[in-house]
Coordinates of C-alpha atoms and ligand atoms in Angstrom, one line a residue:
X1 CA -12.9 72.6 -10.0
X2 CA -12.8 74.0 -13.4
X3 CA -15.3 75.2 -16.4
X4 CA -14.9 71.3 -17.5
X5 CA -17.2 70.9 -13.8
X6 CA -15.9 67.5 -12.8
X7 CA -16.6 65.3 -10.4
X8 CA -13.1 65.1 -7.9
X9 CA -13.7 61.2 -7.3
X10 CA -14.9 60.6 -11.6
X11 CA -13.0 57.6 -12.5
X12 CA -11.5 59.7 -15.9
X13 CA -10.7 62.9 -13.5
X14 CA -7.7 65.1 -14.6
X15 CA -5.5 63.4 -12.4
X16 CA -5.7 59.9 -14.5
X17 CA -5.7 61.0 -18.4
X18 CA -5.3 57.6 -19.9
X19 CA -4.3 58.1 -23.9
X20 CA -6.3 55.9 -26.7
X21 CA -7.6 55.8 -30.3
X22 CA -11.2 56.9 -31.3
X23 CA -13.2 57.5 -34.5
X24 CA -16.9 58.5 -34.9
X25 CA -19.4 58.3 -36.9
X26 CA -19.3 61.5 -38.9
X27 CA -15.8 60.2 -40.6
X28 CA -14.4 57.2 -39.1
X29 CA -10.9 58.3 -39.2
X30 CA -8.4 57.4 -36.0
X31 CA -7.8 60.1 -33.9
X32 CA -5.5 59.9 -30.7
X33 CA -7.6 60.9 -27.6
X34 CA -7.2 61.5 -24.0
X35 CA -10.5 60.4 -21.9
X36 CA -11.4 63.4 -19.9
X37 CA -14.7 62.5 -17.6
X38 CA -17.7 61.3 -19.6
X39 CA -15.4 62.9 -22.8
X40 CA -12.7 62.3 -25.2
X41 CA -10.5 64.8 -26.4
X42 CA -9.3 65.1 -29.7
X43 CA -5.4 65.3 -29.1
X44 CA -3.7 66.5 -32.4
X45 CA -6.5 68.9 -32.9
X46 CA -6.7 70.8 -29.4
X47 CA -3.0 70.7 -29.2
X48 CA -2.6 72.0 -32.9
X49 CA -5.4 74.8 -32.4
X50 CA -3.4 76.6 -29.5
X51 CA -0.1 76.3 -31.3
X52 CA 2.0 73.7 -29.3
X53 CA 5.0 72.8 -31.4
X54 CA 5.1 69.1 -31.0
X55 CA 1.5 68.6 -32.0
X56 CA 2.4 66.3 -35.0
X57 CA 2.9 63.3 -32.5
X58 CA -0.3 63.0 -31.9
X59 CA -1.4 62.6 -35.9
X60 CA -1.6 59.8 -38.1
X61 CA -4.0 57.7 -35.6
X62 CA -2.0 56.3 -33.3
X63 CA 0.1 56.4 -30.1
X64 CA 3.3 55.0 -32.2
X65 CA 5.2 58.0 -32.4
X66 CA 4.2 59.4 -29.1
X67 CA 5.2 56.0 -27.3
X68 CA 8.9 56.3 -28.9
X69 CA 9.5 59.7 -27.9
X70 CA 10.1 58.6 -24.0
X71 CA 9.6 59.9 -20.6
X72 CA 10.5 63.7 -21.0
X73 CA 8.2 63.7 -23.7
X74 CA 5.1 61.9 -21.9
X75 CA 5.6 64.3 -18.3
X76 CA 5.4 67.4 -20.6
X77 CA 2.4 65.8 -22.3
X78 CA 0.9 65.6 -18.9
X79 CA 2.0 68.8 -17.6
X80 CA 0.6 70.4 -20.9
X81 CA -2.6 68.9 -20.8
X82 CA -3.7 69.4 -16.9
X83 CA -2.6 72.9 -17.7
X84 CA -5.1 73.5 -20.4
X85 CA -7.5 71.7 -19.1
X86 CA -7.9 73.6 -16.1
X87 CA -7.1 77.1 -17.1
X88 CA -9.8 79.2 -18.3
X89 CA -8.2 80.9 -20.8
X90 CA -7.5 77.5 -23.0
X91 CA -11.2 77.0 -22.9
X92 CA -11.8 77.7 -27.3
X93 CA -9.2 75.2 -27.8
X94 CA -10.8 72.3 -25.5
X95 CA -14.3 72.4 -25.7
X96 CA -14.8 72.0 -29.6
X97 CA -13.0 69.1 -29.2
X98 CA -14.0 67.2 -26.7
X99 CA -16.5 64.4 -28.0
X100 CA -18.9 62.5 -25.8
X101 CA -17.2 59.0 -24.8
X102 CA -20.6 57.4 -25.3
X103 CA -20.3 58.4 -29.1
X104 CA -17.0 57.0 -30.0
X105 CA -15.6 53.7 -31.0
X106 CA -12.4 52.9 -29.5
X107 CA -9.0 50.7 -31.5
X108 CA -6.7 48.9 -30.9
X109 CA -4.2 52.3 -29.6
X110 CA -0.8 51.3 -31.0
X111 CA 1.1 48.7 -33.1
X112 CA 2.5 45.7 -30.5
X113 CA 5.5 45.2 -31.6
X114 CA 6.1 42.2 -29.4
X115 CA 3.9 40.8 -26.7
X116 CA 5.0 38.6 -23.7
X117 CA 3.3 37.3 -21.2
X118 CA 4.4 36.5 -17.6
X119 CA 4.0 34.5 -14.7
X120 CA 4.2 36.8 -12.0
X121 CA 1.7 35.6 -9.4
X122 CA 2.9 32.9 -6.2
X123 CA -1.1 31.8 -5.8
X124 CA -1.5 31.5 -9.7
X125 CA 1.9 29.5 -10.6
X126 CA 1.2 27.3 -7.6
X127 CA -2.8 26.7 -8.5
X128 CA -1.9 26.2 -12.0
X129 CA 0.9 23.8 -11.1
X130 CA -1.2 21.9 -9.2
X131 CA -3.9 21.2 -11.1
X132 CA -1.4 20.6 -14.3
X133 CA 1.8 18.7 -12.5
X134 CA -0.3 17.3 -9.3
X135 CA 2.6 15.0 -9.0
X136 CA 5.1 17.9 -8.8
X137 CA 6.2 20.5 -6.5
X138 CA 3.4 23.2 -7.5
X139 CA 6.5 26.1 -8.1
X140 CA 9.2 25.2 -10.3
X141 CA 12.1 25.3 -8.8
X142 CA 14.0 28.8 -10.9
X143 CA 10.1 30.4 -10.1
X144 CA 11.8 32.8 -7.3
X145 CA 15.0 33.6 -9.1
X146 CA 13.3 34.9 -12.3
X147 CA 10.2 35.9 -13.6
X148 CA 9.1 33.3 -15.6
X149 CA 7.6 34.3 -19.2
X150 CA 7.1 33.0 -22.4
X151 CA 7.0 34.9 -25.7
X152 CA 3.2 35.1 -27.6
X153 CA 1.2 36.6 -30.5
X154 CA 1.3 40.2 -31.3
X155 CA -1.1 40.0 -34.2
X156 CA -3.6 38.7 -32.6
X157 CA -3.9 41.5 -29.4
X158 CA -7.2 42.5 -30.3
X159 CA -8.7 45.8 -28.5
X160 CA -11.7 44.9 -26.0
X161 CA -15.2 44.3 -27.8
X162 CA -13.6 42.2 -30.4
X163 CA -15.2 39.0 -30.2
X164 CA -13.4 36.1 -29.9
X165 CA -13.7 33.2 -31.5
X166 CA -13.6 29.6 -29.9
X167 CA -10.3 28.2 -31.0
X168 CA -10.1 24.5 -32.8
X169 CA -7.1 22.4 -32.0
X170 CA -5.6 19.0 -30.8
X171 CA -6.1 17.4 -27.3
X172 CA -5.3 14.8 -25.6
X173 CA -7.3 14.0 -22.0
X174 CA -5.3 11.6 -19.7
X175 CA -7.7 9.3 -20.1
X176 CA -7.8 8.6 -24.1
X177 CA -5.0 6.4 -25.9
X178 CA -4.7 9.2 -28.8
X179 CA -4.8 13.2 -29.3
X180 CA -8.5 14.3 -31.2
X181 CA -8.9 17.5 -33.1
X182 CA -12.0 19.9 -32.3
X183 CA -13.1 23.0 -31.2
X184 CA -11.8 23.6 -27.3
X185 CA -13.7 22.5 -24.8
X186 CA -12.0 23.7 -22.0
X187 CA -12.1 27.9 -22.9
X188 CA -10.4 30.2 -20.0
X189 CA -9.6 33.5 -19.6
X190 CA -7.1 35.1 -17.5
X191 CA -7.2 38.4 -15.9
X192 CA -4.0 40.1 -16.2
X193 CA -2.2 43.6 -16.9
X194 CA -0.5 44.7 -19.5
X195 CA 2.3 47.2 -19.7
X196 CA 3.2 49.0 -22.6
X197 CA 6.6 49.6 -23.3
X198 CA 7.9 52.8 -24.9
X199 CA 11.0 54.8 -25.2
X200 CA 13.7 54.8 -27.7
X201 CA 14.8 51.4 -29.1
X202 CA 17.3 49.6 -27.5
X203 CA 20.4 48.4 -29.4
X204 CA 21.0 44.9 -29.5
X205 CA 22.9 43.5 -27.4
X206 CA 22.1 46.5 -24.4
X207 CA 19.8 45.6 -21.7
X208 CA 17.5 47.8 -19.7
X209 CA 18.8 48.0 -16.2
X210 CA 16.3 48.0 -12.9
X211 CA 17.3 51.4 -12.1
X212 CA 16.0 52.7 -15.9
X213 CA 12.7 50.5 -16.2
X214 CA 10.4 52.7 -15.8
X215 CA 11.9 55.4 -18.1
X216 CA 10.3 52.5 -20.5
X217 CA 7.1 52.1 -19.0
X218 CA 4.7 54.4 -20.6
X219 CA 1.8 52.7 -19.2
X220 CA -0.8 49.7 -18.3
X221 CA -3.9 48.3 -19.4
X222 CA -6.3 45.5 -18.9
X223 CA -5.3 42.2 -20.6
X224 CA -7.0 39.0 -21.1
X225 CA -4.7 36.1 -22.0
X226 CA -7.7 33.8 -23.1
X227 CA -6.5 30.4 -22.9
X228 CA -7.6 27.1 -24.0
X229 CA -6.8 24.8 -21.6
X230 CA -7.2 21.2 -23.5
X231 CA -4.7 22.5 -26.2
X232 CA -2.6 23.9 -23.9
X233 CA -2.0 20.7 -21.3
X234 CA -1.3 18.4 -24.4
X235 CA 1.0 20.8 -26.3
X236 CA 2.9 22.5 -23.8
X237 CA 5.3 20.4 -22.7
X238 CA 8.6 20.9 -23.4
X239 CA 8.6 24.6 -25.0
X240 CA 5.7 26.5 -23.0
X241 CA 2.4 27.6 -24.2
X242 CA 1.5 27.9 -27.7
X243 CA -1.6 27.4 -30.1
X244 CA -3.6 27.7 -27.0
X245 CA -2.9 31.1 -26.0
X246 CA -2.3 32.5 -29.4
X247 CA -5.3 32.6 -31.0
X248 CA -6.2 36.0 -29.2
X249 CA -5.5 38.4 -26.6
X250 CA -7.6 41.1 -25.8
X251 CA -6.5 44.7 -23.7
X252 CA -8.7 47.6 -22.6
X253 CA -8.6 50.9 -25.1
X254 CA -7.5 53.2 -22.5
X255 CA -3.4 53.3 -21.4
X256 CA -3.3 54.2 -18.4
X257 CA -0.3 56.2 -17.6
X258 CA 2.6 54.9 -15.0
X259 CA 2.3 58.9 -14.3
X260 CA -1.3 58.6 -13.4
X261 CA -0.6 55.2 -11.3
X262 CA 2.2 56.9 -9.0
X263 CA -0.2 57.3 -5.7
X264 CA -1.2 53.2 -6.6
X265 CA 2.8 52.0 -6.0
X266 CA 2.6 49.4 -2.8
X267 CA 5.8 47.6 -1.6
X268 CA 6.1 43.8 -2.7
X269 CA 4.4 41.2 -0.7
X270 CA 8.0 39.9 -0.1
X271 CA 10.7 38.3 -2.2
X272 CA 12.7 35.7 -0.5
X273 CA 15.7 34.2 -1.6
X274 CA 16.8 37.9 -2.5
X275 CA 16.9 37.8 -6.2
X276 CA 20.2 38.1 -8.4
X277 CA 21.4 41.5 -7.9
X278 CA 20.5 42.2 -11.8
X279 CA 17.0 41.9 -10.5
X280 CA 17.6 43.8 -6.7
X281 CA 17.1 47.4 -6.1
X282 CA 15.1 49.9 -4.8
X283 CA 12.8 50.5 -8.0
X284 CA 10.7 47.7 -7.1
X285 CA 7.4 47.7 -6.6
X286 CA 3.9 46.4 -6.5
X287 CA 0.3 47.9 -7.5
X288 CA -2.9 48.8 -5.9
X289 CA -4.9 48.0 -8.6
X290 CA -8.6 46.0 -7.9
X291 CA -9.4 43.9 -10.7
X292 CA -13.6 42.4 -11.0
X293 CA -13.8 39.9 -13.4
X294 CA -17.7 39.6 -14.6
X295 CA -19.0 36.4 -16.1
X296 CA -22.3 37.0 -18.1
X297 CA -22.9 40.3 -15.5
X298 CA -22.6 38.2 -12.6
X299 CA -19.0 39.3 -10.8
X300 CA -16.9 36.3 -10.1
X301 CA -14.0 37.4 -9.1
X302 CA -12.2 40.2 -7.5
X303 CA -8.3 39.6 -8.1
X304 CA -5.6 42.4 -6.2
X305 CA -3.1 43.4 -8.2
X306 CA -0.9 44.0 -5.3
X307 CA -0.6 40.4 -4.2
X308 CA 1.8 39.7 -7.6
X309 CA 5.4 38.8 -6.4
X310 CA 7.4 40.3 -9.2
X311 CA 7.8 44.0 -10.2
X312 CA 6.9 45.2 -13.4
X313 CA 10.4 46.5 -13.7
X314 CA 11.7 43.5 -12.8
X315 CA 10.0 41.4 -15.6
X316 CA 11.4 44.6 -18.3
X317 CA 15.1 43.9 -16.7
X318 CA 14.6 40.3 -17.1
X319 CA 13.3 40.0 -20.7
X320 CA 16.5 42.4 -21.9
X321 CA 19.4 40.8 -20.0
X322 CA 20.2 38.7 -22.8
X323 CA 20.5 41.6 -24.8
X324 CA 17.0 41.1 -26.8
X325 CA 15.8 44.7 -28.2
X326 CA 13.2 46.5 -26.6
X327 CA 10.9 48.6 -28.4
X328 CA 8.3 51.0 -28.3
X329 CA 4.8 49.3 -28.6
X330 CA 6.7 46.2 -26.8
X331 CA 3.8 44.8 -25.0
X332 CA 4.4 42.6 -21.7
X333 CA 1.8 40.7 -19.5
X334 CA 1.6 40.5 -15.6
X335 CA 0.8 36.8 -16.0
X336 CA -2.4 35.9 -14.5
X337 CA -3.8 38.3 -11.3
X338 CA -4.6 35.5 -8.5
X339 CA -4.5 35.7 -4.7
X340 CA -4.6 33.2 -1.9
X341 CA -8.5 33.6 -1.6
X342 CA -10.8 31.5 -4.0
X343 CA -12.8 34.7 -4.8
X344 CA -9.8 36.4 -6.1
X345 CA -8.8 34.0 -8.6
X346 CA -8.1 35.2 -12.0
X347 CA -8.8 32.2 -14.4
X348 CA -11.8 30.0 -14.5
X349 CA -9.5 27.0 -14.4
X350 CA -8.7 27.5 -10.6
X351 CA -12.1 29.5 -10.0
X352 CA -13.9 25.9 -10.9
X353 CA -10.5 24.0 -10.1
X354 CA -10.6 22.4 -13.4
X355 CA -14.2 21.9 -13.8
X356 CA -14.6 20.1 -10.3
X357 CA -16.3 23.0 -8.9
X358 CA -18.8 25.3 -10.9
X359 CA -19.0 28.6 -10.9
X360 CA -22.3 29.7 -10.2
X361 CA -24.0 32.8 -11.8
X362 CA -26.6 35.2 -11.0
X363 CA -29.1 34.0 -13.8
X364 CA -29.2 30.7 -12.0
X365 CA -26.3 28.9 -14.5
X366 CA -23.3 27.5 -13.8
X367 CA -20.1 27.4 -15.4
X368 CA -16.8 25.6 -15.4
X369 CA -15.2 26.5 -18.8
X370 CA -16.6 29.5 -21.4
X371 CA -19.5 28.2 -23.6
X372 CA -20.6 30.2 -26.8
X373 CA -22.2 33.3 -26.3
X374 CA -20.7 34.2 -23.1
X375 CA -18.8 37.3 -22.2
X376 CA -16.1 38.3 -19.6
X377 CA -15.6 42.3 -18.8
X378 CA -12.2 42.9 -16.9
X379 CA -12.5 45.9 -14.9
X380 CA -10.2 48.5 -12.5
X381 CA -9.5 51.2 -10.4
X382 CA -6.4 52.2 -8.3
X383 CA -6.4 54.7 -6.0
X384 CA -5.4 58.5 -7.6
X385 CA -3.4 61.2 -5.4
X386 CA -5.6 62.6 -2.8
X387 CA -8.1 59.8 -2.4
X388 CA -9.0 60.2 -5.8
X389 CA -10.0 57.6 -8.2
X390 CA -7.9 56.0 -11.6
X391 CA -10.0 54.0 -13.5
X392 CA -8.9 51.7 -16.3
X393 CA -12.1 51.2 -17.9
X394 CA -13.2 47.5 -19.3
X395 CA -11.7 45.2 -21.6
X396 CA -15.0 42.9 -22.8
X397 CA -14.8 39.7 -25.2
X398 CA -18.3 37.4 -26.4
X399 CA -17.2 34.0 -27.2
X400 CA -18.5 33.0 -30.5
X401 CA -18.9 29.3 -32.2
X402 CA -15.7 27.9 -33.9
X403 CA -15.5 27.9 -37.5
Ligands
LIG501 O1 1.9 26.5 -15.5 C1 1.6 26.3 -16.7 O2 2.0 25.3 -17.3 C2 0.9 27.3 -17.4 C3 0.5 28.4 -16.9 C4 -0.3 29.4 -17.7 O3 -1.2 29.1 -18.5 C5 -0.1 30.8 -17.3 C6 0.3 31.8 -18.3 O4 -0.2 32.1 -19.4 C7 1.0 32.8 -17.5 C8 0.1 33.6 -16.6 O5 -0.9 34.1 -17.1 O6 0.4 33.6 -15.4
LIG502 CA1 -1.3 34.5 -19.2
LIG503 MG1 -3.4 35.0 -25.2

């Protein structure tokens, strides 16, 4: 307990300290922030008023600069900050800067660079695969030798609050002689988290071993790979998903640090055949991250992180092996968060199983698909060292009318 009097189990305690981007009011300009409790503090400024050297990272609005600098570089960050948070003496240099979270709007924290999403839950692929290829095997058949992934949209990861607007495309049901053009009908959303890469950029043709991952994984958010599923099952096929996933992605402000989530490492549930040994090792490893997906207020769904088959690390090794470049403010997705439970679903296509089954909400409602107006809140926690508590915060979107 310190002079900053917080709770041990707050959500935003000083063993989490996710980074983000806040303005207020009074100016509107960006500032990088750390959430502390119910506060924000103002990074460049506390740092710069008691004299640390490498305060100029932190200016300029966003986490670009900080992200590039690496894993030395974010410890001593981390070190630096619990210190003078806690110590009594750094008090003057805290306090004016901390500004009530309530009173700040939160951005989009860094520039993706380039976003891809993967497929790394067993109960999702095989769902998903069922409902789109009922007359196939649901898993494809390289689904346990790599983790499957598909490249998307960085301009259009939006920061959460944005609304989203219903996307207008082609679509072809089974059951009509000809594709039609129109505003989706069949909206989705799919829980998910996202891990931001950082580090220095990697030359081409050099790959990011296993055993160096997580030098490159500066942290995680929330991520909501919306997904409109009419444009998606007619245009998919042969080269992956497109128009109906790029329209927009939205992530939770708050980065949660790989630092912060070191208590919230779980074994995997279990990979078997033994992947190629570019993909085996010791730094593998799941999350114990709960995930509540709320439709409207009413909680639908409460995904575990934990039940995903492939390692983060794993998905960074496999997306460089070629010898693609990987940046800082690279941007990869977990793939959709589902288990074998139909309450822990993470899209509404297998919550409703393709609109078979509504989804029924508190207000009475049902739902299969998203209709206008609506709006899904991601939300998280892992557990912190010494039965503490990490939260991630929320990544919202509202649904609004096509244009
Ligand atoms: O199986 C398919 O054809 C498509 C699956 C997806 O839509 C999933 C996707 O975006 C990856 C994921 O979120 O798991
Ligand atoms: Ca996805
Ligand atoms: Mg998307």
């Amino acid at each position: 307990m310190t002079w900053l009097d917080l709770p041990d189990d707050h959500p935003f305690g000083l063993h989490n300290l996710p980074y983000g981007v806040f303005s207020t009011a009074a100016d509107g300009e960006r500032r990088v922030g750390v959430r502390v409790g119910d506060h924000v503090l103002d990074l460049a400024a506390c740092a710069e008023q008691s004299g640390m050297e490498s305060a100029a990272v932190w200016r300029g609005g966003s986490l670009d600069a900080f992200l590039a600098e690496g894993r030395p570089a974010w410890t001593a960050a981390r070190e630096w900050l619990q210190e003078h948070l806690t110590n009594d003496a750094q008090r003057d240099c805290v306090e004016p800067n901390l500004v009530p979270a309530a009173e700040v709007t939160m951005h989009l924290p860094f520039r993706v660079a380039d976003f891809v999403d993967f497929y790394a839950s067993e109960h999702h692929a095989s769902n998903v695969g069922r409902i789109f290829r009922p007359d196939s095997e649901p898993l494809t058949p390289n689904w346990k030798h790599l983790p499957i992934g598909y490249h998307g949209r960085s301009s259009t990861v939006v920061v959460s609050g944005t609304d989203v607007v219903r996307p207008t495309g082609q679509r072809k049901p089974p059951s009509e002689p000809v594709p039609t053009f129109g505003p989706s009908v069949r909206l989705d959303i799919e829980a998910e988290l996202g891990f931001v890469v950082g580090g220095p950029r990697t030359g081409l043709g050099d790959r990011v071993d296993l055993a160096d991952a997580d030098d490159h994984l500066f942290g995680v958010v929330l991520l909501n790979d919306w997904s409109a599923r009419d444009l998606q099952a007619w245009e998919y096929v042969p080269l992956g998903p497109f128009l109906g996933k790029s329209f927009a992605t939205s992530v939770s402000p708050w980065i949660v640090t790989t630092d912060a989530l070191r208590d919230a490492r779980v074994p995997l549930p279990g990979q078997d055949p033994q992947p190629l040994p570019y993909l085996s090792g010791d730094t593998v490893y799941g999350l114990d991250v709960h995930v509540e997906v709320e439709w409207n207020g009413t909680v639908v769904s409460r995904p575990e992180y934990r039940d995903m088959y492939w390692s983060p690390t794993q998905m960074l090794a496999h997306l460089s092996v070629n010898g693609a470049s990987v940046s800082p403010g690279d941007l990869f997705g977990s793939g959709t968060i589902s288990g074998a439970e139909p309450g822990t679903r993470g899209s509404f296509l297998e919550l409703s199983w393709s609109g078979q089954d509504p989804v029924r909400l508190d207000d009475g409602s049902e739902r299969t698909f998203l209709e206008d107006g609506d709006t899904v809140v991601l939300r998280a926690t892992a557990p912190g060292p010494d039965g503490t508590v990490v939260g991630f915060g929320e990544c919202s979107g509202t649904v609004r009318p096509a244009r």
